[in-house]
PDB file of C-alpha atoms in Angstrom:
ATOM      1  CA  UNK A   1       0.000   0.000   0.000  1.00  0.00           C
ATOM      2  CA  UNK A   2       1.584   3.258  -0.687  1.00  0.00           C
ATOM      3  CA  UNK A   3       0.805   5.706   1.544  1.00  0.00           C
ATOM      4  CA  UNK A   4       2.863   9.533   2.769  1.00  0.00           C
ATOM      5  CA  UNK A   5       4.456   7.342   5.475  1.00  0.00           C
ATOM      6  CA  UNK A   6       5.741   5.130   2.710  1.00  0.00           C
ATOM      7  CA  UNK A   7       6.678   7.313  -0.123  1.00  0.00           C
ATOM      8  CA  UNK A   8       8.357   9.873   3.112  1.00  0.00           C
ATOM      9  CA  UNK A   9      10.719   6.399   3.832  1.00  0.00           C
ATOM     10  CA  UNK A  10      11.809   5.895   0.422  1.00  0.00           C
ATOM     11  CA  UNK A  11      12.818   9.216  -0.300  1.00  0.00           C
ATOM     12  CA  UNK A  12      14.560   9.234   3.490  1.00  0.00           C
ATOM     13  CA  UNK A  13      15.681   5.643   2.431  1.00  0.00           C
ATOM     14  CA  UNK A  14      17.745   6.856  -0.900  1.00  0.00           C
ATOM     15  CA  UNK A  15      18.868  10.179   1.207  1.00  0.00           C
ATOM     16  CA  UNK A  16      20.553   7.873   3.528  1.00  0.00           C
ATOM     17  CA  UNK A  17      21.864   6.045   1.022  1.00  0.00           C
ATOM     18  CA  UNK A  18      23.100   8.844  -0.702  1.00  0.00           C
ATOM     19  CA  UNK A  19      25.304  10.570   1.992  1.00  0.00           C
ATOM     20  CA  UNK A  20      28.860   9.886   0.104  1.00  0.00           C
ATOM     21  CA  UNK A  21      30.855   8.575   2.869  1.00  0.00           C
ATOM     22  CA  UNK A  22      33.881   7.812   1.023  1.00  0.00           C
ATOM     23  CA  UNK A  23      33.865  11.545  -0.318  1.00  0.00           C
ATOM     24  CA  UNK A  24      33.410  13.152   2.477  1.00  0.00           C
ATOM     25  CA  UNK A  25      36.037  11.349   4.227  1.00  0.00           C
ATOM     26  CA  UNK A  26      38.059  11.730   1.224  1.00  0.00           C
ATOM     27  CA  UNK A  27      37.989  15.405   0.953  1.00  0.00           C
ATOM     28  CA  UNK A  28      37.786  15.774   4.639  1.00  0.00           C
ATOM     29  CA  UNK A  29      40.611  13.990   6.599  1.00  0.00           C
ATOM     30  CA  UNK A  30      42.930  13.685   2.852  1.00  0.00           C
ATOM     31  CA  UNK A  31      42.197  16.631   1.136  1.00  0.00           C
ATOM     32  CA  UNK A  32      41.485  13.574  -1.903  1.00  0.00           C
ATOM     33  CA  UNK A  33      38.446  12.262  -3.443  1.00  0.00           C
ATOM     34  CA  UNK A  34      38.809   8.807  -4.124  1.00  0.00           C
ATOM     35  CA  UNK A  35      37.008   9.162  -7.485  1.00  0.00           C
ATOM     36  CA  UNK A  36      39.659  10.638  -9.568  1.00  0.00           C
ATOM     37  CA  UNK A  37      41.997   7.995  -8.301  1.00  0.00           C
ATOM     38  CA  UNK A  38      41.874   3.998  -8.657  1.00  0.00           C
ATOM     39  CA  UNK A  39      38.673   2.509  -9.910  1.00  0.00           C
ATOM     40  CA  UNK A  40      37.235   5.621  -9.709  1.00  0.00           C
ATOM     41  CA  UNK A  41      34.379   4.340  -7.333  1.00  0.00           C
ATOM     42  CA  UNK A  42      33.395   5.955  -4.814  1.00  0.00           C
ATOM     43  CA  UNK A  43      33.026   3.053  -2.512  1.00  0.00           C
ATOM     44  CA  UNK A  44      34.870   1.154   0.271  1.00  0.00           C
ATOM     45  CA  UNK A  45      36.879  -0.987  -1.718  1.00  0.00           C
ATOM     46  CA  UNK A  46      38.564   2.001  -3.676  1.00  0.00           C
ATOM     47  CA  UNK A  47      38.909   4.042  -0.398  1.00  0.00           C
ATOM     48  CA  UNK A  48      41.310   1.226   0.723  1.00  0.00           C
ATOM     49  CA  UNK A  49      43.049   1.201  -2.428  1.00  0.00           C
ATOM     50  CA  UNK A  50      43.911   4.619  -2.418  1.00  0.00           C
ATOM     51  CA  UNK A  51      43.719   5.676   1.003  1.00  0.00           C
ATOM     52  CA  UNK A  52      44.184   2.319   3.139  1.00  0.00           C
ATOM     53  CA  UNK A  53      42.557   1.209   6.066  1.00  0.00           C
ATOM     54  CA  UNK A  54      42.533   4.517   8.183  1.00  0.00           C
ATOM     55  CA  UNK A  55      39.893   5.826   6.022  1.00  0.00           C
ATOM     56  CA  UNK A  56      38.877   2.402   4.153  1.00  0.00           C
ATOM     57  CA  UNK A  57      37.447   0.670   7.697  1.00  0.00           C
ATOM     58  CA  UNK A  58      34.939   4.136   8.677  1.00  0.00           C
ATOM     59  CA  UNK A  59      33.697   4.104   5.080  1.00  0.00           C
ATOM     60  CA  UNK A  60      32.952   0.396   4.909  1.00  0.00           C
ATOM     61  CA  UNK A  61      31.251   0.445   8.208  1.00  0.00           C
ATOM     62  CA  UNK A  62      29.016   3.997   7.468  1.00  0.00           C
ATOM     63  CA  UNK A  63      28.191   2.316   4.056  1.00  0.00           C
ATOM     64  CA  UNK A  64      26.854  -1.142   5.564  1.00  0.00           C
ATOM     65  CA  UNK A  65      25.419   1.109   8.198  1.00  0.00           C
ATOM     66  CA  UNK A  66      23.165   3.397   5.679  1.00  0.00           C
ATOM     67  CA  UNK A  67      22.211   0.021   4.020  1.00  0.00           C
ATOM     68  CA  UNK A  68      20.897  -1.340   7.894  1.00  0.00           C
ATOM     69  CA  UNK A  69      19.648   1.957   8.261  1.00  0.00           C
ATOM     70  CA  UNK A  70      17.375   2.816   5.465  1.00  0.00           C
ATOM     71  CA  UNK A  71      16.104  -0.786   5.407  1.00  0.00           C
ATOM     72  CA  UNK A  72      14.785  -1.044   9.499  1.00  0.00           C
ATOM     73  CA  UNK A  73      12.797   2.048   8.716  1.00  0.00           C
ATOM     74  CA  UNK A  74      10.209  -0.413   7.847  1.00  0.00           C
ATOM     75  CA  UNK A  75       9.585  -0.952  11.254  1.00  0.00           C
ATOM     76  CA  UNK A  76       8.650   2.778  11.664  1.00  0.00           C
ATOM     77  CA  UNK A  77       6.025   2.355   8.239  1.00  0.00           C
ATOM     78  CA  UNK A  78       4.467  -0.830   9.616  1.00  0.00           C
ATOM     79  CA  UNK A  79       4.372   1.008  13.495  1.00  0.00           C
ATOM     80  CA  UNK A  80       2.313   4.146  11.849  1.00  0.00           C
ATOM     81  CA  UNK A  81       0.224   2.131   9.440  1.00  0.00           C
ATOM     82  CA  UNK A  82      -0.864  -0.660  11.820  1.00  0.00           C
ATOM     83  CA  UNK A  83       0.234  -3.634   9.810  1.00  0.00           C
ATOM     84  CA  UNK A  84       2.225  -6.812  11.360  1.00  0.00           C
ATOM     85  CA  UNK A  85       5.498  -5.700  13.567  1.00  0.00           C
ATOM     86  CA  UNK A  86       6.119  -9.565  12.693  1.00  0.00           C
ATOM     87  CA  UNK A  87       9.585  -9.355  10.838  1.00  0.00           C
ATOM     88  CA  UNK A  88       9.152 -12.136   8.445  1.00  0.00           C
ATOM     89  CA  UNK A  89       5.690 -11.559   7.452  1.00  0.00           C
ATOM     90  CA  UNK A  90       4.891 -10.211   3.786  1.00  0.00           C
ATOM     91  CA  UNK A  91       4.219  -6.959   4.066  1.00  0.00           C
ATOM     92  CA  UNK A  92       7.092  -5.730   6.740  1.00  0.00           C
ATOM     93  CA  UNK A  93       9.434  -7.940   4.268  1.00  0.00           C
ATOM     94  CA  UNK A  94       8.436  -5.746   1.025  1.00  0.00           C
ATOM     95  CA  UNK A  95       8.856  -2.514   3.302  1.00  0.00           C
ATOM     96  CA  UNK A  96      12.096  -3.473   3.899  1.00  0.00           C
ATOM     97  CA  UNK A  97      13.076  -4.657   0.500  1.00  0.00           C
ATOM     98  CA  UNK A  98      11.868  -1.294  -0.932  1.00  0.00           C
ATOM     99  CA  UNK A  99      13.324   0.553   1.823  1.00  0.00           C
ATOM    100  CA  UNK A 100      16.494  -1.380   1.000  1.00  0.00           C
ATOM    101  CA  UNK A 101      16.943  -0.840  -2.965  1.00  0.00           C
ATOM    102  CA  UNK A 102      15.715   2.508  -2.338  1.00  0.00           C
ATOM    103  CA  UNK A 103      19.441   3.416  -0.202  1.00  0.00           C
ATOM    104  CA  UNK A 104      21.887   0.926  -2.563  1.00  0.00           C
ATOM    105  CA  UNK A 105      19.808   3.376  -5.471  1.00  0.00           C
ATOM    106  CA  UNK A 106      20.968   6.131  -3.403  1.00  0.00           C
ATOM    107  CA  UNK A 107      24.832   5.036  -2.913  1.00  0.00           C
ATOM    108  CA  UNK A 108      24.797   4.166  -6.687  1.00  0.00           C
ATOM    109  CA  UNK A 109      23.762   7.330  -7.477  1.00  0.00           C
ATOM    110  CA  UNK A 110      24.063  10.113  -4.542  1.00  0.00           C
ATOM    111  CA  UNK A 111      22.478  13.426  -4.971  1.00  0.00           C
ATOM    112  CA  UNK A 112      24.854  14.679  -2.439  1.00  0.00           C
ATOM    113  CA  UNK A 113      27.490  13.798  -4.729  1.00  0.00           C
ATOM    114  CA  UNK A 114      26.974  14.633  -8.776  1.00  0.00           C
ATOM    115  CA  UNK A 115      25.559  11.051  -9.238  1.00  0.00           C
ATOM    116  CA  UNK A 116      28.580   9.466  -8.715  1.00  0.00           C
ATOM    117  CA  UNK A 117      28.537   6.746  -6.249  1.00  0.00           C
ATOM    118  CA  UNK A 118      30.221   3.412  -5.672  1.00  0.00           C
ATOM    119  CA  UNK A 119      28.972  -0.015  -6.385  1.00  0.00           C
ATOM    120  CA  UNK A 120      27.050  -0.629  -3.521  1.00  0.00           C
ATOM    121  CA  UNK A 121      28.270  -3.818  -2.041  1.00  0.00           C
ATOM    122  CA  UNK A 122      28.476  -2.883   1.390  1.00  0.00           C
ATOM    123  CA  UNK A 123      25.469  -0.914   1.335  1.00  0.00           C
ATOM    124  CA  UNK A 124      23.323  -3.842   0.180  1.00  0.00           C
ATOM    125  CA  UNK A 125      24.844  -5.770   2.855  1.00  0.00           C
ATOM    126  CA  UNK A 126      23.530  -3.402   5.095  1.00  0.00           C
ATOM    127  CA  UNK A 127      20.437  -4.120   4.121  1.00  0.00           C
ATOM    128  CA  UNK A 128      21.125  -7.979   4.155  1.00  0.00           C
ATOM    129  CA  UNK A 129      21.906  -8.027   7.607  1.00  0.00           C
ATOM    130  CA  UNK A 130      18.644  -6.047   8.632  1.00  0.00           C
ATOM    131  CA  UNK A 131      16.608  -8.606   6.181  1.00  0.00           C
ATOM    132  CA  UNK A 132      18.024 -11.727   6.833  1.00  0.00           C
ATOM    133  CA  UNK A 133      21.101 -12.724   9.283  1.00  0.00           C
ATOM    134  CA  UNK A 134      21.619 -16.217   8.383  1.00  0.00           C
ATOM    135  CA  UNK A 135      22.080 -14.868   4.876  1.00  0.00           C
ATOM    136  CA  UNK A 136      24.422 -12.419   5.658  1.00  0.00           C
ATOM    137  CA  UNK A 137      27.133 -14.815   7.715  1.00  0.00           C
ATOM    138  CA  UNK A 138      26.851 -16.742   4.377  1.00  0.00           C
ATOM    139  CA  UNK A 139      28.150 -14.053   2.265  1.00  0.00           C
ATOM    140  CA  UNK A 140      30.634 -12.563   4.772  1.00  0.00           C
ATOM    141  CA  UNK A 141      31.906 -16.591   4.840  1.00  0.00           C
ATOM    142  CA  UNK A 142      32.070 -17.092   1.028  1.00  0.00           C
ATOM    143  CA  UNK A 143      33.200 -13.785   0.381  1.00  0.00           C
ATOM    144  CA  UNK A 144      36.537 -14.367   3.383  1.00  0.00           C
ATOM    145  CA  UNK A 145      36.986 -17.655   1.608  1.00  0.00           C
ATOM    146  CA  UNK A 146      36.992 -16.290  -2.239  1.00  0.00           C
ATOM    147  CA  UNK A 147      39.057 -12.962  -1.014  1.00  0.00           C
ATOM    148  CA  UNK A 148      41.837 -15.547   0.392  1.00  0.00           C
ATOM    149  CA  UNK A 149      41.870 -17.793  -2.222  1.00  0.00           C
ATOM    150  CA  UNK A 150      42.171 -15.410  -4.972  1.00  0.00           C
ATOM    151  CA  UNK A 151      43.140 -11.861  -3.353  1.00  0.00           C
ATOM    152  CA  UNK A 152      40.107 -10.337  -5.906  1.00  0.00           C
ATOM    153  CA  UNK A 153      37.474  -8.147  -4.130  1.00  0.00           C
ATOM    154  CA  UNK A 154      35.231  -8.314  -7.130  1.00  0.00           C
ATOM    155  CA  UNK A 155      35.202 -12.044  -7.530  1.00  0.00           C
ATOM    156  CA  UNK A 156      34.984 -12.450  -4.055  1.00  0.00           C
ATOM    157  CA  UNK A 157      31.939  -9.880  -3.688  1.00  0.00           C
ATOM    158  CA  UNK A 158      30.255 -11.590  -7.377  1.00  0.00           C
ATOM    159  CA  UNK A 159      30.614 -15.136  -4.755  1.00  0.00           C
ATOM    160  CA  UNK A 160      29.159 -13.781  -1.884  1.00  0.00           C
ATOM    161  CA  UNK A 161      26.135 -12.315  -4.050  1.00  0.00           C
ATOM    162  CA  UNK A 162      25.700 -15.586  -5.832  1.00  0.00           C
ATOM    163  CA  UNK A 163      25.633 -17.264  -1.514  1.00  0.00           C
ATOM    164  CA  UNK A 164      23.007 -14.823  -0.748  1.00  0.00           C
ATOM    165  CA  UNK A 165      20.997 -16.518  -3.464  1.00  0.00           C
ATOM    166  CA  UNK A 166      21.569 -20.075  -3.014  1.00  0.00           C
ATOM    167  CA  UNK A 167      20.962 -18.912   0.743  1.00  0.00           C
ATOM    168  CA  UNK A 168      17.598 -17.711   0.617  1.00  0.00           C
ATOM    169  CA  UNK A 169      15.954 -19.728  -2.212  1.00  0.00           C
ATOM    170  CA  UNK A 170      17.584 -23.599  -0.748  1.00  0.00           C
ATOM    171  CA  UNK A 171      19.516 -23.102   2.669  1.00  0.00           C
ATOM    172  CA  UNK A 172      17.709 -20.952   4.747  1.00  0.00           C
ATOM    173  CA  UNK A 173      14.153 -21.279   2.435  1.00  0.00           C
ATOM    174  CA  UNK A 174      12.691 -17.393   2.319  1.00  0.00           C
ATOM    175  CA  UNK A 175       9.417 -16.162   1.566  1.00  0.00           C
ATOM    176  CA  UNK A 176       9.530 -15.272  -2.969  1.00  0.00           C
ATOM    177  CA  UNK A 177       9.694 -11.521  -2.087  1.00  0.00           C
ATOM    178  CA  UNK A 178      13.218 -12.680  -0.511  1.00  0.00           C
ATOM    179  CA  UNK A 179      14.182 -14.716  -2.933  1.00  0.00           C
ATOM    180  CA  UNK A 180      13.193 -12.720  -6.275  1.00  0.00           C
ATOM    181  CA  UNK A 181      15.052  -9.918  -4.326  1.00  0.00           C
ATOM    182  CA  UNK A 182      18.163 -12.222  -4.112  1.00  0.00           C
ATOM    183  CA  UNK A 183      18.329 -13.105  -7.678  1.00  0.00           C
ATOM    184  CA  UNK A 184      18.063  -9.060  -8.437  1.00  0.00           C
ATOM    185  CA  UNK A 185      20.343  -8.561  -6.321  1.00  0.00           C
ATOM    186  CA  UNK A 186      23.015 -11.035  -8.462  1.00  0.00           C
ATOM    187  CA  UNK A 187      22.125  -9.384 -11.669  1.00  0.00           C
ATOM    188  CA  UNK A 188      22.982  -5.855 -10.121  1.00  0.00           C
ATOM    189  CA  UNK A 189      26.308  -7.438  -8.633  1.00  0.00           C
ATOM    190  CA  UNK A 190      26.789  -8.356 -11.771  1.00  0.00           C
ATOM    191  CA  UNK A 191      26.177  -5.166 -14.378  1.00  0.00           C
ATOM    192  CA  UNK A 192      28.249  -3.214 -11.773  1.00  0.00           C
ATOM    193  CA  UNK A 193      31.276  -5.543 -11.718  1.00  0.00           C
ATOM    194  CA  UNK A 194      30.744  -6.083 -15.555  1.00  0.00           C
ATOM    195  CA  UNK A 195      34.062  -3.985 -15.762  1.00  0.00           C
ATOM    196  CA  UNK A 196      35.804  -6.215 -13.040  1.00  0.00           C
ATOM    197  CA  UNK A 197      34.311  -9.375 -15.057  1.00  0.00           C
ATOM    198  CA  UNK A 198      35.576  -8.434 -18.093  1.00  0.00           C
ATOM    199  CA  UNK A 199      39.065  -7.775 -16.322  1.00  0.00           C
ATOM    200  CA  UNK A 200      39.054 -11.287 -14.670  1.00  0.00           C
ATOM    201  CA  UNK A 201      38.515 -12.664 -18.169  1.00  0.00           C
ATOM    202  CA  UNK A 202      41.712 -10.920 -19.394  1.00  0.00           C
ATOM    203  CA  UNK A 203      43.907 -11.687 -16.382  1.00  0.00           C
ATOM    204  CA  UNK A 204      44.533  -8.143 -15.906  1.00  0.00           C
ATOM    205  CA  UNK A 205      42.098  -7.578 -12.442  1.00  0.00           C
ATOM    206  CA  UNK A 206      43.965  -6.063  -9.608  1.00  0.00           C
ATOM    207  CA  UNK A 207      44.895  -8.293  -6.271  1.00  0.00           C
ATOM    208  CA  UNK A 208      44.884  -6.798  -3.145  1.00  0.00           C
ATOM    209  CA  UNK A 209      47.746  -7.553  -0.406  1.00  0.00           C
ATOM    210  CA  UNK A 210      46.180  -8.734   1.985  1.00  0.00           C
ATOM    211  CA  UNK A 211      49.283  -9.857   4.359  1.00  0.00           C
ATOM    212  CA  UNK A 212      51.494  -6.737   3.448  1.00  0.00           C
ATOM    213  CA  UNK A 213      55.252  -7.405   4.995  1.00  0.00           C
ATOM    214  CA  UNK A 214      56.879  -4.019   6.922  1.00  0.00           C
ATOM    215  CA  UNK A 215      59.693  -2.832   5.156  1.00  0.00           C
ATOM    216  CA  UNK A 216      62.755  -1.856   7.542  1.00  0.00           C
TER     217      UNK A 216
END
């Protein structure tokens, strides 16, 4: 049902989702926006390519925290409309999904920031954890294993998409809002890595040091 409590939380939803965390902190604390350097994406992943961990471990954190965020507000819709609090039925489960796409929308493309957003990874698994927790371990378990194995982010966060999936729809059966959401949620994975994809194909994909040795 879409109602002015509804339509208010998606618009507060992508705002949330829009705040351009790796920017900010960019421009902020290094006087650098992580756009014009690397990948070019304004996400976590660059921010630890080109300004490490000091500013890479806030921005991954704020982004899966938008992505928690903007999808609990459901709780606030359901609370004012009168509909089930109950967290797995249908309709607080579409609230949240909508709530949900509404903030990765918003990192992808942040009015706060020309349009220019990241990929969204950590955002959506924001919103995993708020939608589903079992779900969520998965990926963060697939995604460790994948990120040690082969030292790529974007393979490793393409895995840990594909999990989610599998997750929902066989491991931890969902209800089909869930699970149509999961397999949407693998195509957009996909279309934003399709540059990553196409560099794993080549061989020429960057690796990320994961176990970097001091130098005297």
């Amino acid at each position: 049902m879409i109602t002015i409590y509804s339509v208010s939380a998606l618009i507060l939803a992508y705002l949330f989702g829009s705040i351009p965390t790796a920017v900010w902190i960019g421009l902020a604390f290094f006087n650098i926006d992580v756009r014009e350097y690397g990948s070019g994406n304004a996400g976590a992943t660059n921010t630890f390519r080109v300004l490490g961990k000091k500013a890479g471990v806030p921005v991954m954190f704020l982004d899966i925290l938008k992505g928690w965020t903007a999808t609990n507000l459901a709780y606030f819709i359901v609370l004012l409309t009168g509909a089930s609090l109950d967290p797995h039925s249908i309709v607080y489960t579409n609230y949240a999904l909508a709530l949900g796409i509404a903030a990765v929308m918003g990192h992808l493309f942040p009015v706060f920031a020309g349009f220019r957003g990241g990929k969204g990874i950590a955002t959506l698994f924001g919103m995993i954890l708020a939608i589903h927790l079992q779900a969520a371990l998965l990926c963060v378990i697939v995604f460790i294993i994948i990120l040690l194995l082969t030292r790529y982010v974007s393979l490793s966060s393409i895995a840990a998409g594909f999990a989610y999936t599998i997750g929902v729809a066989f491991i931890f059966p969902s209800n089909k809002s869930v699970v149509i959401y999961g397999m949407c949620m693998f195509l957009l994975i996909l279309i934003t890595h399709q540059k990553n994809i196409e560099r794993l194909l080549k061989g020429k994909e960057s690796k990320v040091n994961l176990f970097k040795k001091k130098t005297a």
